[in-house]
Short mmCIF file of C-alpha atoms in Angstrom, two decimals:
data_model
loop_
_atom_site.label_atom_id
_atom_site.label_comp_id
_atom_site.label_asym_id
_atom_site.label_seq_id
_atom_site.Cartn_x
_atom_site.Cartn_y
_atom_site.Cartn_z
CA UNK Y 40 0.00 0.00 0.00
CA UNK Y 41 3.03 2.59 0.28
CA UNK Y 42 4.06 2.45 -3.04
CA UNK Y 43 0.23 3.26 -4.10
CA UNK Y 44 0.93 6.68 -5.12
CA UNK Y 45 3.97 5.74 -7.39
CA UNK Y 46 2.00 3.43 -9.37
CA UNK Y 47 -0.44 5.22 -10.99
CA UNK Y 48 0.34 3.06 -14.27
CA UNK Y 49 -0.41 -0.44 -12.41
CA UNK Y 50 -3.25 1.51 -10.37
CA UNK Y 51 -5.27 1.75 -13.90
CA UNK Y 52 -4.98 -1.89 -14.84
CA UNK Y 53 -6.25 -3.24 -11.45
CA UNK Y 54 -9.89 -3.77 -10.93
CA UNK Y 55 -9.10 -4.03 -6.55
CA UNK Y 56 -7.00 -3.22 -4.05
CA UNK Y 57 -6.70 -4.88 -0.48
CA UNK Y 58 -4.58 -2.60 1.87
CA UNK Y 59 -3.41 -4.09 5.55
CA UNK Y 60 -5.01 -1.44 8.16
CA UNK Y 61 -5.08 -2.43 12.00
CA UNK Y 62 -6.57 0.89 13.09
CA UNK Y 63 -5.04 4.22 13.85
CA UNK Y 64 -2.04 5.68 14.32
CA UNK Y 65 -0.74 3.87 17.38
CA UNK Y 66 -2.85 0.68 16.74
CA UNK Y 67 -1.17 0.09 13.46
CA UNK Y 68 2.69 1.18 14.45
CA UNK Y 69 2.53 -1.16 16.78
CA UNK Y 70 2.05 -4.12 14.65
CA UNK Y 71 3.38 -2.69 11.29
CA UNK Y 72 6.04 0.13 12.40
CA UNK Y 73 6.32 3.60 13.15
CA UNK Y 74 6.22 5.83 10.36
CA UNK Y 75 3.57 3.05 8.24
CA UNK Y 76 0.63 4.69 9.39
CA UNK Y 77 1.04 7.63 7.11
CA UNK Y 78 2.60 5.95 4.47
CA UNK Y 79 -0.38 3.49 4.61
CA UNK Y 80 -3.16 6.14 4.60
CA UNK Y 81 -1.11 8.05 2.13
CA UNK Y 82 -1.98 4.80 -0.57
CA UNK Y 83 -5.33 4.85 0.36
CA UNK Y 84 -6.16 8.44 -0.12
CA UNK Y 85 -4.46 8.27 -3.50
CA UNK Y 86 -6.72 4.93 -4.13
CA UNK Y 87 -10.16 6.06 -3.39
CA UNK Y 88 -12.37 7.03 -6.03
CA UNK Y 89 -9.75 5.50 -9.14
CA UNK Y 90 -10.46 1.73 -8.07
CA UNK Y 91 -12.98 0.05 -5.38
CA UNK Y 92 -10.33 -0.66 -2.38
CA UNK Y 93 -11.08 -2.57 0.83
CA UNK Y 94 -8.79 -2.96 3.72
CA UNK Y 95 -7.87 -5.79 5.78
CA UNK Y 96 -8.21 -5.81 9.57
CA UNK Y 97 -6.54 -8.54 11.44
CA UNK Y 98 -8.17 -8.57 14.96
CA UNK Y 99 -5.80 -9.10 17.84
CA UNK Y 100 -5.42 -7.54 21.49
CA UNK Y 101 -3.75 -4.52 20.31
CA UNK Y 102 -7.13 -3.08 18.24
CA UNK Y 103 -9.96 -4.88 19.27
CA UNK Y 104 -11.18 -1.11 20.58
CA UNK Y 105 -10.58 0.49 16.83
CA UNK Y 106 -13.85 -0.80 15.37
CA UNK Y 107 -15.55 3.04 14.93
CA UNK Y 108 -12.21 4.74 13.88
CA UNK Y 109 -11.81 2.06 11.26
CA UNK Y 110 -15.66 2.43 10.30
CA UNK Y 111 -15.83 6.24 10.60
CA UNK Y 112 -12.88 6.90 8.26
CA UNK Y 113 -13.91 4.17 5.94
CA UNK Y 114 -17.03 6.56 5.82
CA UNK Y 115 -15.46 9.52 5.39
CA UNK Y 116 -12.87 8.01 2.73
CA UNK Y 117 -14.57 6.08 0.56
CA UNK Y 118 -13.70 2.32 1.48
CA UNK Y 119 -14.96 -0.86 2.86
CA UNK Y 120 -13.62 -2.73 5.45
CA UNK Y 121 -12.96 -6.22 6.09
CA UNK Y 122 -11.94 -8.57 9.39
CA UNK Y 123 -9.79 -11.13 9.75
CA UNK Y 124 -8.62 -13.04 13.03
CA UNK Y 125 -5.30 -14.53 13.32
CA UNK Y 126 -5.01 -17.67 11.48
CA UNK Y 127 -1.53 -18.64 10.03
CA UNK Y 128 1.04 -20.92 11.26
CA UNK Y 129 4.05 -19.85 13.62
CA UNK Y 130 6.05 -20.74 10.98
CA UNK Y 131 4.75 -17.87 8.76
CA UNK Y 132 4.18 -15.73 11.74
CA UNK Y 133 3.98 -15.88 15.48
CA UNK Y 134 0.65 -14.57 17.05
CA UNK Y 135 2.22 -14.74 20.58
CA UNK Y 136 0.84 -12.02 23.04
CA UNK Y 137 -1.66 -11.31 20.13
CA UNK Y 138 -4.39 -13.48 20.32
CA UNK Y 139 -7.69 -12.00 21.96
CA UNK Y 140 -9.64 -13.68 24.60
CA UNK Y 141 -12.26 -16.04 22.82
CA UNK Y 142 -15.03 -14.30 24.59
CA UNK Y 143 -13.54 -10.51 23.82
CA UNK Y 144 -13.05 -11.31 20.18
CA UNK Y 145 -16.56 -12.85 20.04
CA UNK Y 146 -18.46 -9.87 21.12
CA UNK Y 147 -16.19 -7.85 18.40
CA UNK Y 148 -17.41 -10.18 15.79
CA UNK Y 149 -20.81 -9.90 16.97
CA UNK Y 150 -20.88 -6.28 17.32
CA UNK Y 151 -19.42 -6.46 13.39
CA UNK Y 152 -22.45 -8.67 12.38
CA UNK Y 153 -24.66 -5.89 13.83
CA UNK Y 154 -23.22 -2.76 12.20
CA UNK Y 155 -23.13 -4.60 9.05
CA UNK Y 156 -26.91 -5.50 8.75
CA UNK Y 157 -27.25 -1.40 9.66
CA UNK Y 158 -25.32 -0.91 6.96
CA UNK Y 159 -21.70 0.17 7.67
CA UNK Y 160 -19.02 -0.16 5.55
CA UNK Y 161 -18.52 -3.37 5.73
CA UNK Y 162 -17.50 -5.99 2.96
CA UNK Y 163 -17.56 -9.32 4.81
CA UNK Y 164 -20.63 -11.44 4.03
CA UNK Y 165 -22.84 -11.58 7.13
CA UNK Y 166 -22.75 -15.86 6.29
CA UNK Y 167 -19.05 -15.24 6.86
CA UNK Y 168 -19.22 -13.18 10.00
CA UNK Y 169 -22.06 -15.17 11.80
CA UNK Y 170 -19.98 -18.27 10.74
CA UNK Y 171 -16.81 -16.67 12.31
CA UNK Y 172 -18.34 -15.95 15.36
CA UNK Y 173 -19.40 -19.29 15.98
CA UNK Y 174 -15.62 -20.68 15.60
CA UNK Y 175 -15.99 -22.94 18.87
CA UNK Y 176 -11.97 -22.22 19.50
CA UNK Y 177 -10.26 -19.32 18.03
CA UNK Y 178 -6.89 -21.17 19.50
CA UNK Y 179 -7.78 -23.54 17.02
CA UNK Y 180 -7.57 -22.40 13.83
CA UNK Y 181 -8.67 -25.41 11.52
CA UNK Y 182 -10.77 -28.76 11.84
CA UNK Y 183 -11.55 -31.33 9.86
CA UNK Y 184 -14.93 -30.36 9.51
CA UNK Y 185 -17.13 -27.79 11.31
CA UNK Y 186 -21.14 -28.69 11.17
CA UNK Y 187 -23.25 -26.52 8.95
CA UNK Y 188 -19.85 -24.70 7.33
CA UNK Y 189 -19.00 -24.49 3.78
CA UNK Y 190 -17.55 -27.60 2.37
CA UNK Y 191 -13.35 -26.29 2.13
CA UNK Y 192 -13.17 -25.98 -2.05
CA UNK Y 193 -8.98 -25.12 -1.65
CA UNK Y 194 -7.12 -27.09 -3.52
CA UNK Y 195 -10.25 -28.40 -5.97
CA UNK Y 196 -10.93 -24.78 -7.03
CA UNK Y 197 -8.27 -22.10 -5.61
CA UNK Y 198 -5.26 -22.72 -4.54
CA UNK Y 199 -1.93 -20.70 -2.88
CA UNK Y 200 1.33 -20.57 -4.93
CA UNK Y 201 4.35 -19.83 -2.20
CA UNK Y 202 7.22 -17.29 -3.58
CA UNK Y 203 9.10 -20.53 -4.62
CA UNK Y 204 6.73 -22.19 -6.91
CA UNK Y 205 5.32 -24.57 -3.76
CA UNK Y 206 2.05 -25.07 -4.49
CA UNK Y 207 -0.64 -25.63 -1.52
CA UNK Y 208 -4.42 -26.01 -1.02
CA UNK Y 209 -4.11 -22.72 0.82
CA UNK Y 210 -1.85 -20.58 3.00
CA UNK Y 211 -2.33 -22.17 6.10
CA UNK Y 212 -0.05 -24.99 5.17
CA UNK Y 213 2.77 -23.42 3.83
CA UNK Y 214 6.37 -24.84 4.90
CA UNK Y 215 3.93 -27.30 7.08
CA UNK Y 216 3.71 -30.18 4.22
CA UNK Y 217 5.67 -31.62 1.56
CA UNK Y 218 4.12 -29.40 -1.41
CA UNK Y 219 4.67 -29.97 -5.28
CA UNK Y 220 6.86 -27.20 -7.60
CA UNK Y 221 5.21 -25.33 -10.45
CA UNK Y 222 8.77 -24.49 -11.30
CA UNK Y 223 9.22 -28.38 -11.30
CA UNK Y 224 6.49 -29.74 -12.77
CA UNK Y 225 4.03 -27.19 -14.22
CA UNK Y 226 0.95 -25.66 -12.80
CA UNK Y 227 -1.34 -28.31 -14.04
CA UNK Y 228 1.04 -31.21 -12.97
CA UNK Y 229 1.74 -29.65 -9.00
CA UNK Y 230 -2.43 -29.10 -8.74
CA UNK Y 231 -2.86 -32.81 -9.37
CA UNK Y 232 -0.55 -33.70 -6.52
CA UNK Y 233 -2.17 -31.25 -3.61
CA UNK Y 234 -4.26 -32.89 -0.86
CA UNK Y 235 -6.24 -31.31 1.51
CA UNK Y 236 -4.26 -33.12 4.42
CA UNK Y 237 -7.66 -33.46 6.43
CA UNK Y 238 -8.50 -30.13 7.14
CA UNK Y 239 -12.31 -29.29 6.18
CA UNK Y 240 -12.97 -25.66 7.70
CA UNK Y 241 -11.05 -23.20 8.91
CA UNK Y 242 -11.07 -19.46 10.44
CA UNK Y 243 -9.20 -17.66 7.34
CA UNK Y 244 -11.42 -14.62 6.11
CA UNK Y 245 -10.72 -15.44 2.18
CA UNK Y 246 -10.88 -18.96 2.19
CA UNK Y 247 -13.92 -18.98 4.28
CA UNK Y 248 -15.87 -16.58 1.30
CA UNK Y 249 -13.92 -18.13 -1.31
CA UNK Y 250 -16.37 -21.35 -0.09
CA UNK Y 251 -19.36 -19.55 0.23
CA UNK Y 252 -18.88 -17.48 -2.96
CA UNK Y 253 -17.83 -20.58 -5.20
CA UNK Y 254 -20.14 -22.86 -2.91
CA UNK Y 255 -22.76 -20.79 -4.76
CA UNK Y 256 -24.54 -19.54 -1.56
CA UNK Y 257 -26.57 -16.69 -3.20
CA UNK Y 258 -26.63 -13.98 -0.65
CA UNK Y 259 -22.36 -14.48 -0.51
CA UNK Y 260 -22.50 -13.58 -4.34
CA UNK Y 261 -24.41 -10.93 -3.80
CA UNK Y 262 -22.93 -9.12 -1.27
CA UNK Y 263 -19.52 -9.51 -3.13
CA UNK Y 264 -21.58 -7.67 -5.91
CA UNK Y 265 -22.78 -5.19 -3.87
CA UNK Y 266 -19.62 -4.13 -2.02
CA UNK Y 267 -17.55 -4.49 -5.61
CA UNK Y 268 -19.85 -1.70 -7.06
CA UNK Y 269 -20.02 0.50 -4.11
#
């Protein structure tokens, strides 16, 4: 997102743009580094109103309280916001000291599901957020298969492509399992070897819609339409 303003070439060829925001000024510096804040809002500014741009939230102890500034200057911007709770492996990143209470991060989510049927600015799927919020154990961030959630499509119709060709069903198994090579063996060749490794639902925001959205739940499309064209 810093390098937003340099790129006004790329910025007309893109149809969206996620941008990592964790809150304000001292919310985000203190999982991102001082002096990103500006440089963050800096992209955005220079975003909104050229292409439809949503940020990304990751909810942890440091800005469970940043709900309304997020909100208000998604309002007063021109963007949508989405949520995210912590959900990769330590090897990718540790989420010591991070994770909320189960019971802090649940009223969060809940309060999100309620602002979004008012209308906020919100572009996660109320499916999504109701599902989230009945995770039974955020410390858990995967299961083989959680009753009445989407059937897990990674790996039969998305998958994740690490820097180094490693191909996986999705993120949360990267540098966790033996994974084919693109490089090696082409992209068609390394998509026939993935497995899903027993894992049937998880807590990841995108692969959670991805589900819904290619599961063809109905109000899922929708609301992608919806917040696409707002």
């Amino acid at each position: 997102g810093h390098l937003i303003p340099e790129r006004d070439e790329a910025l007309a060829a893109v149809d969206h743009i996620n941008v990592s925001l964790d809150g304000n000024r001292e919310a985000h510096e203190a999982a991102r580094g001082a002096g990103t804040f500006d440089r963050t809002m800096r992209g955005i500014r220079h975003a909104c109103g050229r292409v439809p741009l949503w940020t990304i939230t990751v909810l942890t102890r440091r800005n469970l309280d940043q709900v309304d500034w997020l909100l208000e200057t998604a309002e007063n911007t021109g963007f949508l916001t989405t949520f995210q709770v912590l959900h990769h492996n330590e090897t990718i990143g540790s989420s010591d000291g991070l994770r909320p209470d189960d019971d802090e991060l649940r009223q969060t989510i809940s309060r999100l599901l309620d602002l979004k049927r008012q209308g906020a600015p919100i572009a996660s799927s109320i499916k999504f957020l109701r599902y989230l919020r009945d995770w039974p154990d955020f410390n858990q961030t995967r299961c083989a298969q959680l009753a009445g959630a989407p059937p897990c499509l990674a790996g039969d119709l998305y998958c994740n492509i690490d820097v180094d060709g490693s191909l996986y069903p999705c993120s949360l198994f990267i540098d966790e399992v033996d994974a084919p090579n693109v490089r090696s063996s082409g992209f068609a060749g390394a998509f026939a070897e993935i497995g899903r490794n027993g894992c049937g639902s998880c807590v990841a925001t995108c692969f959670s819609e991805y589900n819904l959205l290619f599961g063809l739940d109905w109000s899922t499309g929708w609301n992608w339409v919806r917040a696409l064209r707002s």
